[in-house]
Tab-separated table of C-alpha atoms in Angstrom:
chain	number	residue	atom	x	y	z
A	1	MET	CA	88.113	59.565	70.464
A	2	ILE	CA	85.150	57.214	70.940
A	3	GLN	CA	82.022	58.121	68.988
A	4	PRO	CA	78.891	56.055	69.263
A	5	THR	CA	76.581	57.006	66.396
A	6	ALA	CA	73.855	58.515	68.528
A	7	TRP	CA	76.147	61.017	70.214
A	8	PRO	CA	77.558	64.251	68.707
A	9	ALA	CA	81.070	63.418	69.927
A	10	GLU	CA	82.849	64.422	66.732
A	11	THR	CA	80.905	67.680	66.447
A	12	VAL	CA	81.720	68.639	70.042
A	13	TRP	CA	85.355	67.672	69.518
A	14	GLU	CA	85.608	69.862	66.396
A	15	GLN	CA	84.040	72.821	68.242
A	16	VAL	CA	86.307	72.597	71.264
A	17	CYS	CA	89.681	71.657	69.732
A	18	PRO	CA	90.522	75.238	68.675
A	19	LEU	CA	90.250	76.174	72.373
A	20	LEU	CA	91.800	72.999	73.825
A	21	PRO	CA	94.018	71.213	71.268
A	22	ASP	CA	94.426	68.055	73.391
A	23	PHE	CA	90.696	67.731	74.024
A	24	THR	CA	89.036	64.300	73.829
A	25	VAL	CA	85.423	63.097	74.004
A	26	GLU	CA	84.407	59.669	75.300
A	27	VAL	CA	80.984	58.054	75.630
A	28	LEU	CA	80.751	54.977	77.847
A	29	PRO	CA	77.674	52.715	78.048
A	30	GLU	CA	78.122	52.217	81.803
A	31	ILE	CA	80.413	53.375	84.594
A	32	ASP	CA	80.276	53.796	88.346
A	33	SER	CA	80.665	57.584	88.226
A	34	SER	CA	82.022	59.821	85.481
A	35	ASN	CA	83.426	62.195	88.111
A	36	SER	CA	85.122	59.340	89.972
A	37	GLU	CA	86.657	58.055	86.751
A	38	LEU	CA	88.123	61.427	85.788
A	39	MET	CA	89.415	61.976	89.323
A	40	ARG	CA	91.114	58.568	89.134
A	41	ARG	CA	92.755	59.579	85.870
A	42	THR	CA	93.912	62.875	87.351
A	43	ARG	CA	95.496	61.086	90.308
A	44	ALA	CA	97.234	58.819	87.785
A	45	GLY	CA	98.772	61.872	86.090
A	46	GLN	CA	96.404	62.160	83.111
A	47	TYR	CA	95.692	65.856	82.655
A	48	GLU	CA	94.296	65.969	79.108
A	49	PRO	CA	91.052	67.963	78.816
A	50	THR	CA	88.360	65.278	78.645
A	51	LEU	CA	84.591	65.174	78.277
A	52	LEU	CA	83.299	61.838	79.556
A	53	VAL	CA	79.640	60.964	78.970
A	54	ALA	CA	78.080	58.058	80.881
A	55	GLU	CA	74.938	56.567	79.396
A	56	ARG	CA	74.349	54.789	82.689
A	57	GLN	CA	75.877	55.496	86.099
A	58	THR	CA	75.724	52.899	88.859
A	59	ALA	CA	77.280	55.019	91.621
A	60	GLY	CA	76.883	58.616	90.513
A	61	ARG	CA	77.547	61.245	93.169
A	62	GLY	CA	76.014	64.587	93.962
A	63	ARG	CA	76.919	67.341	96.382
A	64	MET	CA	77.212	66.453	100.105
A	65	GLY	CA	77.353	62.724	99.333
A	66	ARG	CA	73.973	62.464	97.605
A	67	VAL	CA	73.425	59.695	95.067
A	68	TRP	CA	72.778	60.469	91.395
A	69	GLN	CA	72.067	57.425	89.269
A	70	SER	CA	71.189	57.544	85.590
A	71	GLN	CA	69.601	55.325	82.991
A	72	PRO	CA	70.149	55.552	79.211
A	73	GLY	CA	67.911	58.198	77.653
A	74	ASP	CA	66.335	59.369	80.902
A	75	SER	CA	69.111	61.788	81.761
A	76	LEU	CA	72.317	63.336	80.505
A	77	THR	CA	75.246	62.655	82.806
A	78	PHE	CA	78.750	63.764	81.950
A	79	SER	CA	81.921	65.049	83.531
A	80	LEU	CA	84.474	67.463	82.204
A	81	SER	CA	88.105	67.444	83.298
A	82	LEU	CA	90.202	70.560	82.621
A	83	PRO	CA	93.516	71.968	83.810
A	84	LEU	CA	92.252	75.147	85.459
A	85	SER	CA	94.013	77.624	87.733
A	86	PRO	CA	91.695	80.521	88.623
A	87	GLN	CA	92.852	83.046	91.200
A	88	ASP	CA	89.657	82.378	93.163
A	89	TRP	CA	87.591	79.186	92.926
A	90	SER	CA	84.563	80.785	94.637
A	91	GLY	CA	81.428	80.710	92.517
A	92	LEU	CA	82.611	78.073	90.052
A	93	SER	CA	79.535	75.849	90.471
A	94	LEU	CA	77.332	78.925	89.989
A	95	ALA	CA	79.130	79.748	86.739
A	96	VAL	CA	78.592	76.178	85.535
A	97	GLY	CA	74.887	76.283	86.381
A	98	LEU	CA	74.457	79.636	84.653
A	99	SER	CA	76.095	78.364	81.480
A	100	LEU	CA	73.849	75.287	81.397
A	101	ALA	CA	70.678	77.263	82.090
A	102	GLU	CA	71.419	79.830	79.397
A	103	SER	CA	72.114	77.063	76.882
A	104	LEU	CA	68.854	75.265	77.631
A	105	HIS	CA	65.819	77.525	78.079
A	106	PRO	CA	64.822	80.985	79.409
A	107	ASP	CA	62.597	79.360	82.052
A	108	VAL	CA	65.383	77.325	83.680
A	109	GLY	CA	66.140	78.816	87.092
A	110	LEU	CA	69.162	78.492	89.360
A	111	LYS	CA	69.065	77.409	92.983
A	112	TRP	CA	72.238	78.311	94.847
A	113	PRO	CA	74.769	76.827	94.739
A	114	ASN	CA	74.542	74.027	92.195
A	115	ASP	CA	71.027	73.095	91.046
A	116	LEU	CA	68.935	73.870	87.993
A	117	TRP	CA	65.226	74.273	88.762
A	118	PHE	CA	61.931	74.595	86.918
A	119	GLN	CA	58.735	75.468	88.802
A	120	ASP	CA	60.392	74.689	92.166
A	121	ARG	CA	61.464	71.239	91.007
A	122	LYS	CA	64.967	70.025	90.290
A	123	LEU	CA	66.060	69.708	86.665
A	124	GLY	CA	69.682	68.927	87.352
A	125	GLY	CA	72.685	69.208	89.588
A	126	ILE	CA	76.394	69.940	89.486
A	127	LEU	CA	79.339	68.470	91.364
A	128	VAL	CA	82.680	70.288	91.180
A	129	GLU	CA	85.851	68.609	92.425
A	130	ALA	CA	89.419	69.863	92.202
A	131	ALA	CA	92.770	68.122	92.510
A	132	SER	CA	96.274	69.534	92.730
A	133	MET	CA	99.252	67.305	91.994
A	134	GLY	CA	102.811	68.143	91.120
A	135	GLY	CA	102.074	71.843	90.952
A	136	ARG	CA	99.213	71.304	88.499
A	137	SER	CA	95.593	72.117	89.215
A	138	GLN	CA	92.773	70.114	87.627
A	139	VAL	CA	89.029	70.593	87.961
A	140	VAL	CA	86.391	67.938	87.311
A	141	VAL	CA	82.881	69.262	86.707
A	142	GLY	CA	80.085	66.694	86.882
A	143	VAL	CA	76.650	67.447	85.413
A	144	GLY	CA	73.402	65.504	85.706
A	145	LEU	CA	70.305	66.710	83.836
A	146	ASN	CA	66.872	65.080	83.828
A	147	ILE	CA	65.791	64.632	80.228
A	148	ARG	CA	62.605	62.618	80.830
A	149	PRO	CA	60.384	62.483	83.943
A	150	ARG	CA	61.770	60.341	86.747
A	151	ASP	CA	60.447	58.747	89.912
A	152	ALA	CA	60.402	61.133	92.875
A	153	GLN	CA	60.772	58.363	95.470
A	154	GLY	CA	63.679	58.996	97.833
A	155	LEU	CA	64.352	62.516	96.516
A	156	ASN	CA	64.385	65.600	98.752
A	157	THR	CA	63.111	67.802	95.925
A	158	PRO	CA	60.508	66.710	93.328
A	159	PRO	CA	62.155	66.235	89.917
A	160	ALA	CA	61.414	68.165	86.747
A	161	ALA	CA	62.327	67.097	83.219
A	162	LEU	CA	63.722	69.101	80.323
A	163	THR	CA	61.163	67.541	77.981
A	164	GLU	CA	58.563	69.649	79.831
A	165	LEU	CA	60.266	72.670	78.274
A	166	LEU	CA	61.720	71.094	75.132
A	167	PRO	CA	59.494	68.111	74.230
A	168	GLU	CA	61.749	66.761	71.466
A	169	LEU	CA	64.974	67.005	73.448
A	170	THR	CA	67.186	63.916	73.731
A	171	ALA	CA	70.326	63.389	75.799
A	172	PRO	CA	72.645	63.631	72.738
A	173	ALA	CA	70.897	66.810	71.563
A	174	CYS	CA	71.214	68.267	75.056
A	175	LEU	CA	74.947	67.560	75.074
A	176	ALA	CA	75.298	69.333	71.730
A	177	ARG	CA	73.604	72.426	73.203
A	178	VAL	CA	75.620	72.711	76.412
A	179	ALA	CA	79.154	71.390	75.842
A	180	LEU	CA	80.915	74.228	73.992
A	181	PRO	CA	79.310	77.093	75.994
A	182	LEU	CA	80.233	75.315	79.223
A	183	ILE	CA	83.889	75.027	78.253
A	184	GLN	CA	83.937	78.666	77.133
A	185	THR	CA	82.451	79.660	80.501
A	186	LEU	CA	85.064	77.681	82.433
A	187	LEU	CA	87.912	79.301	80.511
A	188	ALA	CA	86.383	82.746	81.074
A	189	PHE	CA	85.976	81.952	84.781
A	190	GLU	CA	89.650	81.057	85.003
A	191	ALA	CA	90.516	84.518	83.683
A	192	SER	CA	87.894	86.669	85.434
A	193	GLY	CA	86.133	84.708	88.188
A	194	PHE	CA	82.434	84.852	89.015
A	195	ALA	CA	81.927	88.614	89.408
A	196	PRO	CA	81.209	89.322	85.676
A	197	LEU	CA	78.451	86.673	85.792
A	198	GLN	CA	76.754	87.904	88.962
A	199	SER	CA	73.971	89.928	87.301
A	200	ARG	CA	73.118	87.115	84.885
A	201	PHE	CA	72.869	84.648	87.764
A	202	ASP	CA	70.690	87.135	89.625
A	203	ALA	CA	68.180	87.118	86.739
A	204	ARG	CA	67.617	83.359	87.214
A	205	ASP	CA	67.965	83.133	91.006
A	206	VAL	CA	64.993	81.135	92.348
A	207	LEU	CA	65.800	81.828	96.020
A	208	LYS	CA	66.161	85.621	96.017
A	209	GLY	CA	63.484	87.304	98.127
A	210	ARG	CA	62.165	84.019	99.552
A	211	ARG	CA	62.256	82.682	103.085
A	212	VAL	CA	64.682	79.792	103.216
A	213	HIS	CA	65.983	77.349	105.777
A	214	ALA	CA	69.474	75.949	106.073
A	215	SER	CA	70.642	72.481	107.016
A	216	ASP	CA	72.067	73.871	110.281
A	217	GLY	CA	68.572	74.913	111.416
A	218	GLN	CA	68.748	78.645	110.683
A	219	GLN	CA	66.053	80.488	108.739
A	220	GLY	CA	66.110	83.763	106.891
A	221	VAL	CA	65.378	85.614	103.668
A	222	ALA	CA	67.664	85.066	100.685
A	223	LEU	CA	69.034	88.350	99.322
A	224	GLY	CA	70.882	87.065	96.261
A	225	VAL	CA	74.486	86.157	95.613
A	226	GLY	CA	77.558	88.313	96.042
A	227	PRO	CA	80.373	88.865	93.522
A	228	GLY	CA	82.278	85.917	95.018
A	229	GLY	CA	79.330	83.559	94.718
A	230	ALA	CA	78.330	83.470	98.385
A	231	LEU	CA	74.616	83.492	99.226
A	232	ARG	CA	73.612	86.605	101.143
A	233	TRP	CA	70.694	86.268	103.533
A	234	GLN	CA	68.950	88.153	106.308
A	235	THR	CA	68.537	86.316	109.615
A	236	GLU	CA	67.752	87.336	113.190
A	237	LEU	CA	71.492	87.905	113.581
A	238	GLY	CA	71.620	90.301	110.635
A	239	GLU	CA	72.847	89.987	107.071
A	240	GLN	CA	75.261	87.099	106.589
A	241	ASP	CA	77.047	85.185	103.841
A	242	ILE	CA	76.780	81.437	103.319
A	243	HIS	CA	79.509	79.640	101.419
A	244	SER	CA	78.625	76.526	99.475
A	245	ALA	CA	81.001	74.231	101.371
A	246	GLU	CA	79.203	74.906	104.651
A	247	ILE	CA	75.473	74.118	104.478
A	248	SER	CA	72.621	73.590	102.046
A	249	VAL	CA	69.644	75.924	101.719
A	250	ARG	CA	66.061	75.262	100.621
A	251	PRO	CA	62.998	77.488	100.320
A	252	LEU	CA	60.396	77.229	103.064
A	253	THR	CA	57.181	75.643	101.806
C-alpha cells in the first residue's frame, strides 16, 4: 500500500479491510487515467479491490468520450475497482452519485445519470465501466470532483467547486469523507440494486419537473427516475423512459 503523507490512505485502508480483506489503496502523482489503469489491470487478470487516486490526470475520461483532466489540489480524481456481480447493473452510476452527494453536503444535487450539481453547475462526474473475464465480473468506478474553482473554457456546463460549500475542504479530506460510504453503497447495490435508493435520489434530483432536451433533439419534462434508474419524461409522444447508455439530457435554459 502506497501512502503519501498528505493522503488518508492508511485510514481508508483500515476502514475498508473488514469489508474487503484484499483491499489496497494507491496514490499516484500522475497517470493518464485512473480508470484506464484499473481496466488495464483487470484485463491482465488483477482482480484485487483497489482504490487508485491520481493527483494529476493527463488523459482522464468522462461519459460519452468527454475529457476530464485534473491538477493537484484542484480536484479529487480516483477510481475504484471491485469484483461485483449484481443481478441488474441498471442505476449503478446513480447509486454512486447518491453516495457521494450524501457524504459531501445537503445542497449537492444529482443530475441524471452521473453528475453532481450545485446551483445548476457541475461539481463532479462519474464514469462506470465493467469487464467480464474468465467468468468473473469487475466494475471500475471513476470519480472526478471539483475541489477548487476551475476554468469554464471548453465545458458544456459551468463548473462549481466544493469549496463553495465547504471552504476548508481539500482533496485528501474529501477522499476521507467519501471512500468508505461509496464502497458500502456498491456492496449494497450488488445485493439489492437501485430500487431501495430511488426515494433518496429523488430528494436530490435537479431535473425533476423541469423542461429538458436530449442529445437526439427531443424535448420534454423530466418526471424523475424509476426503480431501475431510467429517467422518466413526458414528451409529445407520451411518457417514456431514457436509459443512460442512449442519450444525454440537459435542462432547457
